Tab-separated table of C-alpha atoms in Angstrom:
chain	number	residue	atom	x	y	z
A	2	MET	CA	119.387	117.169	102.924
A	3	ASN	CA	118.609	113.487	102.698
A	4	LEU	CA	114.956	114.228	103.355
A	5	PHE	CA	112.052	115.829	101.547
A	6	THR	CA	110.552	118.749	103.447
A	7	PRO	CA	106.945	118.319	104.619
A	8	LYS	CA	105.849	120.650	101.800
A	9	GLU	CA	107.716	118.575	99.215
A	10	CYS	CA	106.335	115.372	100.722
A	11	ALA	CA	102.771	116.693	100.499
A	12	ALA	CA	103.298	117.590	96.835
A	13	ASN	CA	104.897	114.202	96.132
A	14	TYR	CA	102.021	112.328	97.746
A	15	ALA	CA	99.410	114.424	95.943
A	16	ALA	CA	100.933	113.292	92.647
A	17	ALA	CA	101.393	109.706	93.848
A	18	GLY	CA	97.780	109.539	95.020
A	19	ARG	CA	96.607	110.734	91.622
A	20	ALA	CA	98.595	107.913	90.005
A	21	LYS	CA	97.077	105.393	92.419
A	22	THR	CA	93.570	106.298	91.235
A	23	GLN	CA	94.600	105.571	87.638
A	24	ILE	CA	96.107	102.086	88.077
A	25	PRO	CA	94.247	99.433	85.994
A	26	ILE	CA	91.934	97.327	88.148
A	27	LEU	CA	93.677	93.962	87.678
A	28	LYS	CA	97.117	95.406	88.462
A	29	LEU	CA	95.676	97.261	91.446
A	30	PHE	CA	94.046	94.086	92.779
A	31	LEU	CA	97.262	92.069	92.429
A	32	LEU	CA	99.353	94.732	94.168
A	33	ALA	CA	96.725	94.840	96.917
A	34	GLY	CA	96.813	91.062	97.278
A	35	LEU	CA	100.583	91.302	97.755
A	36	ALA	CA	100.153	93.958	100.449
A	37	GLY	CA	97.532	91.854	102.229
A	38	PHE	CA	99.966	88.931	102.234
A	39	PHE	CA	102.798	91.067	103.636
A	40	ILE	CA	100.613	92.401	106.445
A	41	ALA	CA	99.414	88.858	107.155
A	42	MET	CA	103.027	87.712	107.436
A	43	GLY	CA	103.529	90.450	110.013
A	44	GLY	CA	100.614	88.954	111.929
A	45	ALA	CA	101.896	85.399	111.536
A	46	VAL	CA	105.372	86.222	112.790
A	47	THR	CA	104.097	88.186	115.795
A	48	ASN	CA	101.726	85.394	116.829
A	49	THR	CA	104.506	82.839	116.474
A	50	ALA	CA	107.008	84.911	118.432
A	51	ALA	CA	104.636	85.927	121.234
A	52	HIS	CA	102.414	82.878	121.764
A	53	SER	CA	104.528	81.369	124.550
A	54	ILE	CA	105.425	84.628	126.344
A	55	SER	CA	103.355	84.955	129.514
A	56	ASN	CA	104.360	88.551	130.315
A	57	VAL	CA	101.953	90.740	128.313
A	58	GLY	CA	104.275	93.736	128.196
A	59	VAL	CA	107.184	91.693	126.880
A	60	ALA	CA	104.925	89.969	124.348
A	61	ARG	CA	103.664	93.313	123.029
A	62	MET	CA	107.205	94.654	122.771
A	63	VAL	CA	108.239	91.619	120.724
A	64	CYS	CA	105.236	92.126	118.437
A	65	GLY	CA	106.090	95.811	118.095
A	66	LEU	CA	109.630	94.947	117.049
A	67	LEU	CA	108.540	92.513	114.339
A	68	PHE	CA	105.226	93.596	112.808
A	69	PRO	CA	106.368	96.928	111.264
A	70	PHE	CA	108.506	95.144	108.685
A	71	GLY	CA	105.217	94.163	107.025
A	72	LEU	CA	104.483	97.819	106.240
A	73	ALA	CA	108.114	98.372	105.201
A	74	MET	CA	107.745	95.583	102.620
A	75	VAL	CA	104.531	97.175	101.365
A	76	VAL	CA	106.163	100.595	100.940
A	77	LEU	CA	109.359	99.333	99.330
A	78	THR	CA	107.680	96.964	96.855
A	79	GLY	CA	105.055	99.452	95.708
A	80	ALA	CA	102.217	97.230	96.936
A	81	GLU	CA	98.814	98.802	97.640
A	82	LEU	CA	97.510	98.914	101.214
A	83	PHE	CA	94.025	100.200	102.017
A	84	THR	CA	94.912	101.896	105.288
A	85	GLY	CA	97.811	103.781	103.747
A	86	ASN	CA	95.702	104.722	100.740
A	87	THR	CA	93.322	106.704	102.915
A	88	LEU	CA	95.978	109.385	102.335
A	89	ILE	CA	94.631	109.769	98.791
A	90	ALA	CA	92.483	112.375	100.538
A	91	ILE	CA	95.543	114.616	100.041
A	92	SER	CA	95.262	114.220	96.263
A	93	VAL	CA	91.527	114.924	96.341
A	94	LEU	CA	91.956	118.058	98.433
A	95	ASP	CA	94.773	119.176	96.129
A	96	GLY	CA	92.494	118.838	93.096
A	97	GLN	CA	94.624	116.108	91.497
A	98	ALA	CA	92.183	113.227	92.041
A	99	THR	CA	88.428	112.826	92.284
A	100	VAL	CA	86.383	111.347	95.097
A	101	ALA	CA	85.151	108.682	92.661
A	102	GLY	CA	88.733	107.745	91.779
A	103	MET	CA	89.663	107.536	95.450
A	104	LEU	CA	86.671	105.316	96.266
A	105	ARG	CA	87.471	103.067	93.282
A	106	ASN	CA	90.992	102.627	94.604
A	107	TRP	CA	89.779	101.943	98.138
A	108	ALA	CA	87.246	99.328	97.017
A	109	VAL	CA	89.624	97.360	94.789
A	110	VAL	CA	92.518	97.577	97.239
A	111	TYR	CA	90.354	96.531	100.192
A	112	LEU	CA	89.193	93.432	98.318
A	113	GLY	CA	92.735	92.611	97.214
A	114	ASN	CA	94.098	93.080	100.732
A	115	ALA	CA	91.338	90.827	102.066
A	116	ALA	CA	92.141	88.126	99.511
A	117	GLY	CA	95.863	88.159	100.314
A	118	ALA	CA	95.373	88.193	104.082
A	119	ILE	CA	92.651	85.533	104.222
A	120	LEU	CA	94.550	83.202	101.881
A	121	ALA	CA	97.584	83.570	104.142
A	122	ALA	CA	95.408	82.772	107.176
A	123	ALA	CA	94.073	79.644	105.480
A	124	GLY	CA	97.558	78.570	104.443
A	125	CYS	CA	98.968	78.985	107.951
A	126	THR	CA	96.046	77.132	109.535
A	127	PHE	CA	95.547	74.230	107.163
A	128	GLY	CA	99.218	73.968	106.209
A	129	GLY	CA	100.216	73.205	109.793
A	130	GLN	CA	102.035	76.427	110.696
A	131	LEU	CA	99.897	76.682	113.851
A	132	ASN	CA	101.283	73.377	115.142
A	133	HIS	CA	104.112	75.092	117.040
A	134	SER	CA	104.378	74.189	120.738
A	135	GLY	CA	102.130	71.182	120.283
A	136	GLY	CA	99.333	73.301	118.837
A	137	GLN	CA	99.531	76.044	121.468
A	138	LEU	CA	100.103	78.577	118.697
A	139	ALA	CA	96.659	77.626	117.390
A	140	VAL	CA	95.175	78.125	120.863
A	141	PHE	CA	96.829	81.548	121.120
A	142	THR	CA	95.534	82.446	117.652
A	143	MET	CA	91.958	81.518	118.589
A	144	LYS	CA	92.179	83.385	121.906
A	145	LEU	CA	93.442	86.538	120.185
A	146	ALA	CA	90.753	86.337	117.505
A	147	ALA	CA	87.993	85.771	120.075
A	148	GLY	CA	89.134	88.822	122.027
A	149	LYS	CA	89.006	90.975	118.915
A	150	CYS	CA	85.489	89.703	118.117
A	151	ALA	CA	84.322	90.641	121.618
A	152	LEU	CA	85.434	94.288	121.394
A	153	PRO	CA	82.651	96.836	121.965
A	154	VAL	CA	81.851	98.594	118.685
A	155	GLY	CA	82.727	102.031	120.053
A	156	SER	CA	86.096	100.807	121.250
A	157	ALA	CA	86.774	99.208	117.860
A	158	VAL	CA	86.140	102.538	116.098
A	159	ILE	CA	88.363	104.523	118.480
A	160	LEU	CA	91.178	101.973	118.399
A	161	GLY	CA	90.881	101.966	114.597
A	162	ILE	CA	91.231	105.759	114.490
A	163	PHE	CA	94.355	105.726	116.659
A	164	CYS	CA	95.838	102.892	114.612
A	165	ASN	CA	95.558	104.613	111.264
A	166	VAL	CA	96.737	107.973	112.542
A	167	LEU	CA	99.978	106.137	113.270
A	168	VAL	CA	100.023	104.011	110.100
A	169	THR	CA	99.492	106.982	107.775
A	170	THR	CA	102.066	108.968	109.731
A	171	GLY	CA	104.449	106.073	109.132
A	172	VAL	CA	103.700	106.180	105.404
A	173	LEU	CA	104.358	109.931	105.254
A	174	LEU	CA	107.567	109.621	107.262
A	175	SER	CA	108.735	106.805	104.995
A	176	LEU	CA	108.043	108.857	101.871
A	177	SER	CA	109.930	111.797	103.387
A	178	ALA	CA	113.196	109.853	103.196
A	179	LYS	CA	115.424	109.507	100.148
A	180	ASP	CA	117.283	106.319	101.099
A	181	LEU	CA	116.429	102.789	102.144
A	182	THR	CA	117.355	103.190	105.818
A	183	GLY	CA	115.295	106.345	106.213
A	184	ARG	CA	112.270	104.869	104.487
A	185	VAL	CA	112.281	101.742	106.655
A	186	ALA	CA	112.860	103.716	109.858
A	187	GLY	CA	110.078	106.146	108.978
A	188	ALA	CA	107.584	103.330	108.523
A	189	TYR	CA	108.858	101.362	111.490
A	190	LEU	CA	108.409	103.504	114.588
A	191	PRO	CA	104.754	104.660	114.262
A	192	VAL	CA	103.657	101.125	113.374
A	193	ALA	CA	105.576	99.729	116.339
A	194	PHE	CA	103.665	102.182	118.529
A	195	PHE	CA	100.255	101.005	117.280
A	196	VAL	CA	101.133	97.343	117.691
A	197	ILE	CA	102.505	97.755	121.209
A	198	CYS	CA	99.441	99.784	122.232
A	199	GLY	CA	97.059	97.186	120.774
A	200	PHE	CA	95.251	99.468	118.342
A	201	GLU	CA	93.099	97.906	115.605
A	202	HIS	CA	94.109	97.571	111.927
A	203	CYS	CA	91.417	96.252	109.587
A	204	ILE	CA	93.791	94.520	107.152
A	205	ALA	CA	95.829	92.889	109.916
A	206	ASN	CA	92.529	91.685	111.392
A	207	LEU	CA	91.734	90.053	108.054
A	208	PHE	CA	94.550	87.690	108.994
A	209	TYR	CA	94.281	87.484	112.774
A	210	ILE	CA	90.561	86.703	113.002
A	211	PRO	CA	90.116	84.381	109.985
A	212	ALA	CA	93.154	82.424	111.222
A	213	GLY	CA	91.335	81.933	114.522
A	214	LEU	CA	88.087	81.074	112.775
A	215	PHE	CA	89.805	78.522	110.548
A	216	ALA	CA	91.657	77.023	113.532
A	217	LYS	CA	88.331	76.614	115.321
A	218	THR	CA	87.220	74.222	112.544
A	219	VAL	CA	90.236	71.922	113.035
A	220	PRO	CA	89.198	69.231	115.561
A	221	ALA	CA	92.650	68.899	117.139
A	222	TYR	CA	92.927	72.658	117.691
A	223	ALA	CA	89.353	72.896	118.986
A	224	ALA	CA	90.070	70.113	121.484
A	225	LEU	CA	93.167	71.915	122.737
A	226	ALA	CA	91.146	75.112	123.168
A	227	ALA	CA	88.453	73.259	125.097
A	228	GLY	CA	91.087	71.614	127.288
A	229	ALA	CA	92.503	75.040	128.093
A	230	GLY	CA	89.031	76.285	129.075
A	231	LEU	CA	89.038	78.841	126.267
A	232	ASP	CA	85.684	80.543	125.644
A	233	LEU	CA	85.244	80.804	121.877
A	234	SER	CA	81.580	81.829	121.905
A	235	ALA	CA	82.406	85.286	120.506
A	236	LEU	CA	84.528	83.855	117.703
A	237	SER	CA	82.125	83.820	114.756
A	238	TRP	CA	82.038	85.230	111.250
A	239	GLY	CA	79.123	87.472	112.209
A	240	ASN	CA	80.985	89.039	115.128
A	241	PHE	CA	84.100	89.352	112.982
A	242	LEU	CA	82.290	91.299	110.262
A	243	LEU	CA	79.912	93.412	112.360
A	244	ARG	CA	81.692	93.914	115.694
A	245	ASN	CA	85.251	94.180	114.473
A	246	LEU	CA	85.914	94.563	110.754
A	247	LEU	CA	83.223	97.148	109.979
A	248	PRO	CA	83.833	99.502	112.947
A	249	VAL	CA	87.615	99.129	112.697
A	250	THR	CA	87.478	99.952	108.981
A	251	VAL	CA	85.388	103.046	109.729
A	252	GLY	CA	87.897	104.073	112.387
A	253	ASN	CA	90.830	103.485	110.049
A	254	ILE	CA	89.202	105.654	107.374
A	255	LEU	CA	88.506	108.452	109.853
A	256	GLY	CA	92.035	108.382	111.254
A	257	GLY	CA	93.770	108.187	107.888
A	258	THR	CA	91.733	110.867	106.150
A	259	ALA	CA	92.136	113.160	109.177
A	260	VAL	CA	95.918	112.865	108.918
A	261	GLY	CA	95.743	113.417	105.158
A	262	GLY	CA	93.519	116.464	105.536
A	263	LEU	CA	95.649	117.972	108.276
A	264	TYR	CA	98.882	117.330	106.367
A	265	TRP	CA	97.493	118.894	103.190
A	266	TYR	CA	96.071	121.921	105.023
A	267	CYS	CA	99.342	122.646	106.817
A	268	HIS	CA	101.838	121.739	104.083
A	269	GLY	CA	100.121	121.286	100.723
A	270	ARG	CA	97.442	123.974	100.536
A	271	ARG	CA	98.324	126.743	98.118
A	272	ASP	CA	97.595	130.069	99.835
A	273	ALA	CA	96.023	132.814	97.805
């Protein structure tokens, strides 16, 4: 077959997760920065494609078609993505990695992802990429970011759980394939689902919300937002960190480790 069985995939990931916990810190950070940039590009292309589409359903479908290629680039280049790396729980449960090694990986990768995504947000904002449609892309970016900052904390956690159940499923499906087409298709569909449904991904939000926050500081963009009657009162760094990023990250961890634990228990656990 052109696929690994679920049992083989669980064994492969257990070994891969062990290797992830042993990557030198500088290399790990750089690979994470690359992943953060790729995910940010997924966010940039979806905002650009959808900002002038008034029909919400059509806009979400367009975003769902485009964003998943960000995860495909992460998987195929060997970059390190925090949400996918919650699957290192498989390696820990299999006895091939330690909790300390997993947490080390998560911390370094999270910081690297944040650096790559936020730098991309700054580049898009201050480099003029948000000027499309006479600056309406900037208005759309601020509106999206403000909406994310206004999410109730409980909703952010739940939407984060659902998101990373799908993202980690996409990672496992991608790693089940033995060829390029299968790996891309495996990553593509679950991620398209989460984007279309509007679930919350902490690394993607490290692009979406800082881009809105940076745009808010540009006088021309702020004037356009005011002219459109856009309420940006919720769009602040405090709301970003406490009302979105923290609860979404918690939800992503819960969703990803749940998938990892379930996958290991059903396919990787060695019965007596």
